[in-house]
Coordinates of C-alpha atoms in Angstrom, one line a residue:
M2 CA 22.7 -13.1 -6.9
N3 CA 18.2 -13.9 -6.4
S4 CA 19.6 -14.7 -2.2
F5 CA 21.5 -11.5 -2.1
F6 CA 18.8 -8.8 -3.3
T7 CA 16.6 -10.5 -2.4
Y8 CA 16.3 -11.6 1.5
A9 CA 15.8 -9.7 4.0
N10 CA 18.8 -11.0 6.3
G11 CA 20.9 -8.4 4.5
L12 CA 20.8 -5.6 7.1
V13 CA 24.8 -5.7 6.8
V14 CA 24.8 -4.7 3.8
V15 CA 21.0 -1.6 3.6
C16 CA 23.0 -0.7 6.7
L17 CA 26.2 -0.1 5.3
I18 CA 24.6 2.0 1.6
F19 CA 22.4 3.5 4.2
V20 CA 26.1 4.8 5.7
V21 CA 27.9 5.5 2.3
L22 CA 25.2 8.0 1.8
M23 CA 24.7 9.7 4.5
V24 CA 28.5 10.5 4.7
I25 CA 28.6 11.2 0.5
G26 CA 24.8 13.2 1.7
K27 CA 27.6 15.8 4.5
L28 CA 25.4 14.3 8.2
K29 CA 27.6 14.4 10.6
T30 CA 28.3 11.8 12.6
T31 CA 26.2 12.0 15.4
K32 CA 23.0 12.2 12.7
I33 CA 25.1 9.0 10.5
V34 CA 24.7 6.9 14.1
E35 CA 21.0 8.1 15.2
S36 CA 19.8 7.1 12.1
V37 CA 21.4 3.9 11.5
V38 CA 20.0 2.8 15.3
K39 CA 16.4 4.2 15.5
F40 CA 16.2 2.0 12.0
L41 CA 16.6 -1.3 13.9
I42 CA 14.9 -0.2 16.5
A43 CA 12.0 -0.5 14.4
I44 CA 13.1 -3.8 12.7
M45 CA 13.4 -5.2 15.6
A46 CA 10.1 -3.5 17.9
T47 CA 7.9 -4.9 14.8
A48 CA 9.9 -8.7 15.5
S49 CA 9.4 -8.5 19.1
L50 CA 5.7 -6.9 18.8
V51 CA 5.6 -9.5 15.5
V52 CA 6.1 -12.7 18.4
L53 CA 4.2 -11.8 21.5
L54 CA 0.9 -11.1 19.5
M55 CA 1.2 -14.5 16.8
Q56 CA 1.6 -16.5 20.9
T57 CA -1.4 -15.0 21.7
Y58 CA -3.8 -14.7 19.5
N59 CA -3.5 -18.1 17.9
V60 CA -4.6 -19.9 20.1
D61 CA -7.2 -17.6 19.9
I62 CA -7.6 -17.7 16.4
G63 CA -7.9 -21.9 16.6
K64 CA -10.5 -21.7 19.1
L65 CA -12.3 -19.5 16.4
V66 CA -11.7 -22.1 13.5
K67 CA -12.5 -24.8 15.4
Q68 CA -16.3 -22.9 16.5
T69 CA -17.0 -21.2 13.2
S70 CA -15.2 -24.0 10.1
L71 CA -13.7 -21.0 9.0
K72 CA -10.0 -21.3 8.0
L73 CA -9.3 -17.6 9.0
N74 CA -5.1 -18.7 9.5
I75 CA -4.0 -15.3 8.0
I76 CA -2.7 -12.5 10.3
D77 CA -3.5 -9.4 9.2
L78 CA -0.3 -6.9 10.4
G79 CA -1.5 -4.1 7.9
W80 CA 1.5 -2.3 6.1
T81 CA 4.1 -2.0 8.6
P82 CA 6.0 -4.9 9.1
A83 CA 4.7 -5.3 5.4
A84 CA 7.1 -1.9 4.5
I85 CA 9.9 -3.6 7.5
I86 CA 11.4 -6.6 5.3
T87 CA 11.2 -4.6 2.0
W88 CA 13.4 -2.0 3.5
S89 CA 15.4 -4.6 5.0
S90 CA 16.6 -5.7 1.5
A91 CA 19.3 -5.2 -0.8
Y92 CA 17.2 -5.6 -3.4
N93 CA 14.6 -2.7 -2.4
L94 CA 17.4 0.0 -3.1
L95 CA 18.2 -1.5 -6.0
V96 CA 15.0 -0.3 -7.0
L97 CA 15.1 2.7 -5.7
F98 CA 18.1 3.8 -7.9
V99 CA 16.7 1.7 -10.9
M100 CA 13.5 4.2 -10.9
M101 CA 15.8 7.6 -10.7
I102 CA 17.5 7.6 -13.2
V103 CA 13.8 6.7 -15.5
N104 CA 12.4 8.7 -13.0
L105 CA 15.6 11.5 -15.0
I106 CA 15.2 9.6 -18.6
L107 CA 11.4 10.3 -18.6
L108 CA 11.3 14.6 -17.7
R109 CA 14.8 14.9 -20.6
K110 CA 12.5 12.7 -22.2
H111 CA 9.0 15.1 -21.2
W112 CA 7.5 11.7 -21.1
T113 CA 6.5 13.3 -17.7
Q114 CA 6.7 16.4 -16.1
T115 CA 6.9 14.7 -12.1
L116 CA 9.7 14.0 -9.9
D117 CA 9.0 11.4 -7.8
I118 CA 10.2 12.3 -4.2
D119 CA 8.5 10.5 -2.4
V120 CA 11.3 7.9 -1.7
F121 CA 10.1 5.7 1.3
D122 CA 7.2 4.3 -0.8
I123 CA 9.3 3.0 -3.1
W124 CA 9.0 -0.3 -1.1
H125 CA 5.6 -0.8 -2.4
L126 CA 7.1 -1.6 -6.2
S127 CA 9.8 -3.3 -4.4
F128 CA 7.8 -5.7 -1.9
V129 CA 6.2 -6.3 -6.4
G130 CA 9.4 -7.0 -7.3
L131 CA 10.6 -9.6 -4.5
L132 CA 7.1 -11.0 -4.6
A133 CA 7.5 -12.3 -8.4
V134 CA 10.8 -13.1 -7.1
Y135 CA 10.7 -15.5 -4.4
M136 CA 7.6 -16.8 -7.3
G137 CA 10.0 -17.7 -9.1
A138 CA 11.6 -14.9 -11.5
N139 CA 15.2 -14.5 -11.7
I140 CA 15.8 -10.2 -11.1
V141 CA 16.1 -9.3 -14.5
V142 CA 12.8 -10.1 -15.3
S143 CA 11.6 -9.4 -11.6
L144 CA 13.5 -5.7 -13.0
V145 CA 11.2 -5.3 -16.0
F146 CA 8.4 -5.7 -13.7
V147 CA 8.6 -3.6 -11.8
I148 CA 10.3 -0.5 -14.3
G149 CA 7.9 -1.0 -16.1
L150 CA 4.5 -0.4 -13.4
G151 CA 7.0 2.2 -12.2
I152 CA 6.4 3.9 -16.1
L153 CA 2.5 3.3 -15.1
K154 CA 3.3 5.3 -11.7
F155 CA 4.9 8.8 -13.7
I156 CA 1.9 8.5 -16.6
N157 CA -0.4 8.5 -14.0
S158 CA 1.0 11.0 -11.4
D159 CA 0.6 13.5 -14.7
L160 CA -2.7 12.1 -15.5
M161 CA -4.1 12.7 -12.5
K162 CA -3.3 16.4 -11.7
P163 CA -5.9 18.5 -12.5
T164 CA -7.7 16.7 -10.3
F165 CA -6.0 16.7 -7.5
N166 CA -6.7 20.6 -7.9
D167 CA -10.7 19.6 -8.0
L168 CA -9.8 17.8 -5.0
M169 CA -7.9 21.3 -3.0
K170 CA -9.4 23.9 -4.8
D171 CA -5.7 24.9 -5.9
Q172 CA -4.8 25.5 -9.0
N173 CA -1.3 26.6 -8.5
S174 CA -0.6 23.9 -5.7
P175 CA 2.7 21.8 -7.7
M176 CA 1.5 18.6 -5.7
T177 CA 0.3 14.9 -7.6
S178 CA 1.2 11.6 -6.5
T179 CA 3.2 8.4 -7.2
H180 CA 1.5 5.9 -4.6
M181 CA 0.7 3.1 -5.8
N182 CA -3.1 2.4 -3.9
Y183 CA -3.8 5.1 -7.1
L184 CA -2.6 1.5 -10.0
M185 CA -5.8 0.2 -9.2
N186 CA -7.4 4.8 -10.7
P187 CA -8.6 2.3 -14.2
I188 CA -10.4 -0.6 -12.3
V189 CA -11.9 2.3 -10.0
M190 CA -12.8 4.0 -13.4
L191 CA -15.0 0.4 -14.8
L192 CA -16.9 -0.2 -11.5
N193 CA -17.6 3.5 -11.5
D194 CA -18.7 3.6 -15.4
I195 CA -21.2 -0.5 -14.7
C196 CA -21.8 1.6 -10.9
T197 CA -23.7 4.8 -13.3
L198 CA -25.2 2.1 -15.8
I199 CA -26.8 0.1 -12.4
I200 CA -28.1 2.9 -10.2
P201 CA -28.2 6.3 -12.0
G202 CA -29.7 7.8 -9.0
I203 CA -26.7 7.0 -6.1
D204 CA -25.3 11.3 -6.9
K205 CA -28.4 12.3 -5.2
I206 CA -27.4 9.4 -1.9
N207 CA -25.3 12.0 0.1
F208 CA -23.9 13.0 3.4
D209 CA -22.0 15.1 5.6
S210 CA -18.2 13.1 6.2
A211 CA -17.3 15.6 8.2
K212 CA -20.3 15.3 10.4
L213 CA -19.7 11.9 10.5
N214 CA -16.3 11.1 11.8
K215 CA -16.5 14.1 14.3
A216 CA -20.0 11.9 15.6
V217 CA -17.5 8.3 14.7
G218 CA -14.8 10.5 17.4
F219 CA -12.7 7.3 19.7
W220 CA -14.9 4.8 17.7
S221 CA -13.5 4.8 15.2
S222 CA -9.4 4.7 15.9
K223 CA -7.0 2.2 15.7
F224 CA -8.0 0.8 19.6
A225 CA -11.5 0.7 19.6
T226 CA -10.6 -1.4 16.1
G227 CA -9.0 -4.0 17.4
F228 CA -10.8 -3.7 21.2
F229 CA -14.1 -5.0 18.8
L230 CA -13.0 -7.3 16.8
G231 CA -11.3 -8.9 20.2
I232 CA -14.7 -9.5 21.5
L233 CA -15.7 -10.7 18.3
I234 CA -13.3 -13.1 17.3
G235 CA -14.7 -14.4 21.5
L236 CA -18.3 -14.7 21.3
M237 CA -17.6 -16.1 17.6
G238 CA -14.7 -18.9 18.8
R239 CA -17.8 -19.0 22.1
I240 CA -13.6 -17.6 24.5
N241 CA -14.8 -17.4 27.6
A242 CA -15.4 -12.8 28.9
K243 CA -11.8 -13.3 30.6
D244 CA -9.7 -13.7 27.8
T245 CA -12.0 -12.4 25.6
L246 CA -11.5 -9.7 26.9
G247 CA -8.2 -9.8 27.1
L248 CA -7.7 -10.4 23.9
A249 CA -9.4 -7.3 22.7
F250 CA -7.8 -5.0 24.4
L251 CA -4.3 -7.2 22.9
L252 CA -5.4 -5.7 20.2
G253 CA -6.9 -2.5 20.4
A254 CA -3.1 -1.7 22.2
F255 CA -0.9 -3.5 19.0
L256 CA -2.8 -1.8 16.6
E257 CA -1.6 1.1 18.0
L258 CA 2.0 0.2 19.2
F259 CA 1.8 -0.8 15.1
N260 CA 1.8 3.1 14.0
V261 CA 4.0 3.7 17.0
I262 CA 6.3 1.7 15.2
G263 CA 6.0 2.6 11.5
S264 CA 6.0 6.4 12.8
W265 CA 9.8 5.2 14.1
L266 CA 11.1 3.5 10.7
T267 CA 9.6 6.7 8.6
S268 CA 11.9 9.1 10.7
S269 CA 14.6 7.1 10.7
L270 CA 15.0 7.0 7.1
D271 CA 13.9 10.9 7.1
P272 CA 18.9 11.6 6.3
I273 CA 18.7 9.4 3.7
I274 CA 15.9 10.4 2.4
Q275 CA 16.9 13.9 1.8
V276 CA 21.2 13.2 0.0
I277 CA 18.6 11.8 -2.0
T278 CA 15.7 14.7 -2.8
D279 CA 18.8 16.9 -3.2
K280 CA 20.6 14.8 -5.2
L281 CA 17.3 14.1 -7.2
N282 CA 16.5 17.7 -7.5
K283 CA 19.7 18.5 -8.2
K284 CA 20.1 16.5 -11.9
A285 CA 16.4 17.0 -13.1
G286 CA 17.1 21.0 -13.3
T287 CA 14.0 22.7 -14.9
D288 CA 11.8 19.3 -16.2
V289 CA 9.9 19.3 -13.8
K290 CA 6.7 21.0 -13.2
F291 CA 5.0 18.7 -10.0
I292 CA 6.6 17.1 -7.4
G293 CA 5.3 13.6 -6.6
L294 CA 4.2 12.9 -3.4
D295 CA 2.5 10.7 -1.3
W296 CA -1.1 10.1 -1.0
A297 CA -1.5 11.8 2.7
F298 CA -1.6 15.6 1.1
L299 CA -4.9 14.1 0.4
S300 CA -5.8 13.7 4.1
S301 CA -8.1 16.2 4.5
R302 CA -10.3 15.3 3.2
P303 CA -13.2 13.6 5.3
E304 CA -14.4 11.4 2.5
V305 CA -11.2 9.2 2.4
W306 CA -12.0 8.4 6.6
S307 CA -15.4 8.9 6.4
V308 CA -15.9 5.4 3.4
A309 CA -13.2 4.1 5.2
N310 CA -14.7 4.3 8.7
I311 CA -17.0 2.8 7.0
L312 CA -15.6 -0.3 4.5
A313 CA -14.0 -1.4 8.1
P314 CA -17.3 -3.4 9.1
C315 CA -17.7 -4.2 4.8
L316 CA -14.2 -5.0 5.0
I317 CA -14.4 -7.4 8.6
I318 CA -18.1 -9.0 7.1
E319 CA -16.6 -9.9 3.7
A320 CA -13.4 -11.4 5.2
F321 CA -15.6 -14.3 6.7
L322 CA -17.7 -14.4 4.0
L323 CA -15.6 -14.9 1.0
P324 CA -14.7 -18.3 -0.8
G325 CA -10.4 -18.3 -0.5
N326 CA -10.4 -15.8 1.7
R327 CA -7.7 -16.9 4.8
I328 CA -7.1 -13.6 5.9
I329 CA -9.0 -12.0 9.0
P330 CA -8.7 -8.7 8.9
L331 CA -6.5 -6.4 11.6
G332 CA -4.1 -4.0 11.0
G333 CA -5.7 -3.3 8.0
L334 CA -9.4 -2.1 8.6
I335 CA -9.1 1.4 8.8
A336 CA -8.7 0.1 4.6
M337 CA -6.1 3.3 3.7
G338 CA -5.1 1.7 0.7
I339 CA -8.4 1.5 -1.0
T340 CA -9.8 4.5 0.3
P341 CA -7.8 7.7 -2.0
S342 CA -7.6 6.3 -5.0
L343 CA -12.2 6.1 -5.2
L344 CA -11.5 9.6 -3.9
V345 CA -10.1 10.3 -6.9
I346 CA -12.4 8.9 -9.5
T347 CA -15.2 9.2 -7.7
R348 CA -13.9 12.3 -6.6
G349 CA -15.9 13.0 -3.4
K350 CA -18.9 11.4 -3.9
V351 CA -19.4 8.9 -1.5
M352 CA -22.0 6.9 -1.8
R353 CA -20.0 5.6 -4.8
M354 CA -17.0 5.5 -2.9
I355 CA -18.8 2.8 -0.6
V356 CA -20.6 1.3 -2.9
I357 CA -17.2 0.6 -5.4
G358 CA -15.3 0.1 -2.1
I359 CA -17.5 -2.8 -1.2
V360 CA -17.7 -4.6 -4.6
E361 CA -13.6 -4.1 -5.0
I362 CA -12.5 -5.7 -1.8
P363 CA -12.8 -9.2 -2.7
I364 CA -9.4 -8.2 -4.8
F365 CA -8.0 -7.3 -1.6
L366 CA -8.3 -9.9 0.4
W367 CA -7.8 -12.8 -1.8
S368 CA -3.9 -11.0 -2.9
A369 CA -3.5 -10.9 0.8
T370 CA -4.7 -14.4 1.4
L371 CA -1.6 -15.1 -2.2
T372 CA 1.0 -13.2 0.2
A373 CA 0.9 -13.8 3.5
P374 CA 3.6 -17.2 2.4
F375 CA 6.0 -14.8 1.2
I376 CA 4.8 -11.5 3.7
T377 CA 5.8 -15.0 6.4
S378 CA 8.9 -16.2 4.9
M379 CA 10.2 -13.0 4.5
F380 CA 9.5 -11.9 8.0
K381 CA 11.3 -14.9 9.6
N382 CA 14.7 -14.1 8.4
I383 CA 14.7 -10.3 10.5
L384 CA 13.3 -12.4 13.8
L385 CA 16.6 -12.8 16.5
T386 CA 15.0 -16.0 17.6
N387 CA 15.7 -19.2 17.0
N388 CA 11.5 -20.5 17.4
N389 CA 9.5 -19.0 13.7
N390 CA 7.1 -21.0 14.4
I391 CA 4.7 -17.7 14.6
G392 CA 1.5 -19.2 11.3
L393 CA 1.1 -17.2 8.8
I394 CA 1.4 -12.9 8.3
G395 CA -0.1 -10.8 5.7
S396 CA -2.0 -7.3 4.9
A397 CA -5.5 -7.4 4.5
T398 CA -5.4 -3.7 2.2
K399 CA -2.3 -3.8 1.8
E400 CA -1.5 -1.2 -2.4
G401 CA -1.2 -2.5 -5.9
P402 CA -3.3 -6.5 -4.7
I403 CA -3.7 -6.5 -8.9
E404 CA 0.0 -6.1 -9.1
Q405 CA 0.5 -8.2 -6.6
L406 CA -1.5 -10.7 -8.2
L407 CA 0.5 -10.1 -11.2
A408 CA 3.6 -10.6 -9.7
I409 CA 2.8 -14.0 -9.2
M410 CA 1.2 -15.4 -11.9
I411 CA 5.8 -14.0 -13.4
G412 CA 7.0 -15.5 -10.7
K413 CA 4.9 -19.2 -11.5
S414 CA 6.0 -18.7 -16.0
S415 CA 9.3 -18.2 -15.2
S416 CA 8.6 -22.2 -14.7
G417 CA 8.6 -22.6 -17.9
D418 CA 4.6 -23.8 -17.0
V419 CA 2.9 -23.8 -20.9
K420 CA -0.9 -23.0 -19.1
F421 CA 0.9 -19.8 -16.9
I422 CA 2.5 -18.8 -19.2
G423 CA -0.2 -18.3 -21.1
M424 CA -2.8 -17.0 -18.1
T425 CA 0.1 -14.2 -17.7
V426 CA 0.3 -12.9 -20.9
V427 CA -3.7 -12.5 -21.5
A428 CA -3.3 -10.9 -17.8
L429 CA -0.3 -8.1 -18.3
A430 CA -2.8 -7.4 -21.6
A431 CA -6.0 -6.6 -20.5
Y432 CA -3.7 -5.1 -17.3
L433 CA -2.1 -2.6 -19.7
L434 CA -5.2 -2.3 -22.4
L435 CA -7.6 -1.5 -18.8
F436 CA -5.4 1.7 -17.7
Y437 CA -4.8 2.8 -21.7
W438 CA -8.8 2.9 -21.3
Y439 CA -8.6 4.3 -18.7
Q440 CA -5.8 6.7 -19.6
R441 CA -8.1 8.4 -22.7
K442 CA -10.8 8.8 -20.0
M443 CA -8.9 10.7 -17.7
K444 CA -7.3 12.7 -20.6
Q445 CA -11.6 13.9 -20.9
R446 CA -12.1 14.9 -18.5
N447 CA -8.7 16.9 -17.9
K448 CA -10.3 18.7 -21.0
S449 CA -13.5 19.8 -20.1
Y450 CA -10.8 20.8 -16.9
I451 CA -9.6 23.2 -19.1
A452 CA -12.6 24.4 -20.8
E453 CA -14.9 25.0 -17.3
S454 CA -11.2 27.7 -16.3
K455 CA -11.3 29.1 -19.5
N456 CA -15.6 30.2 -18.9

């Protein structure tokens, strides 16, 4: 049972379900074939790129480890491989179905005002559930955990709505977000309050994010990021100039290609997502006030990108210095898993975003280190080759690092280990108490927005 739902070798089952959904949605046969073929191409292209990259990159990483004694043997490939392995699992579709029902129930009970139409990003929740199963939990336990997190996401989307209105300067917009990266908000809120106590004059330091983004230009692109990381690895690993340049251009090219393949995956799922969204809208009726979207509607805010550019070198430095870290940032260097939450909590105060971002980076790196064996194991299931010696892969700034750590603890607790059970109970209690505190703080903020609107 666990194997059927969780492993990424159930592509046939997943594709059949996609076909059934599109037939129900009365899509044309040509559109159905196109969607499935593009989905499979995105998966195979990712698998081929990873194998090719690792065959070249692992040799250079070995030289780096030998010269520096750093145990950085996990390669960060960003969000695309993680999304691929999750969407290739039947478990993801099970979570999607369950969370649609949960969303409709919450709407009918008026416990949320948000209809979540960000169907693609359900994979973040599924990833956490799959991780719990990989670590030893059964399907039922993992689903209970995922449903709990999903309910918190809906509560959070309602709490953030006035702040989104403020950031977008639009009081009539229905847009909010159910994206998992905003579950970092409680931690960021706590760090924000600590920042106020320790650095009381921090808000006096500021700069123009738009000007910084314009000045940085090409040098913040994925190609440039990969290129400079290749040069750094070459210098630290004492690799000859020819091989260093080859590595630099290779990493730059791969980062751009992973971005392109990620767009193939999202576009291949668009027809299925549209069918599901249409069904949700019909079922939700008049109970909907807000529409839950991906975080990207905030991408017009320049602070998101300027802070991501500043945090990129910080991420590399911390990766090299942080005890217990084994992942070397690459695909997740432009830290989109970090900056949206910083923007919402600080309301665009750039220096606060930078300071808090630097402080919370270790949480992402430790989580990425611990989840790498899971990602690697799942990824090997979709390889078409018997040569599975690709080394360890991970995602350095994957959304939901706290939730991933909780999933690992829940999985290990399922063995009956009293120590892990105790740790998990304490961790879950602390997590929920922190969210409750954050909820109260956000309600206070929202009351101030209402008071300001009356003046």
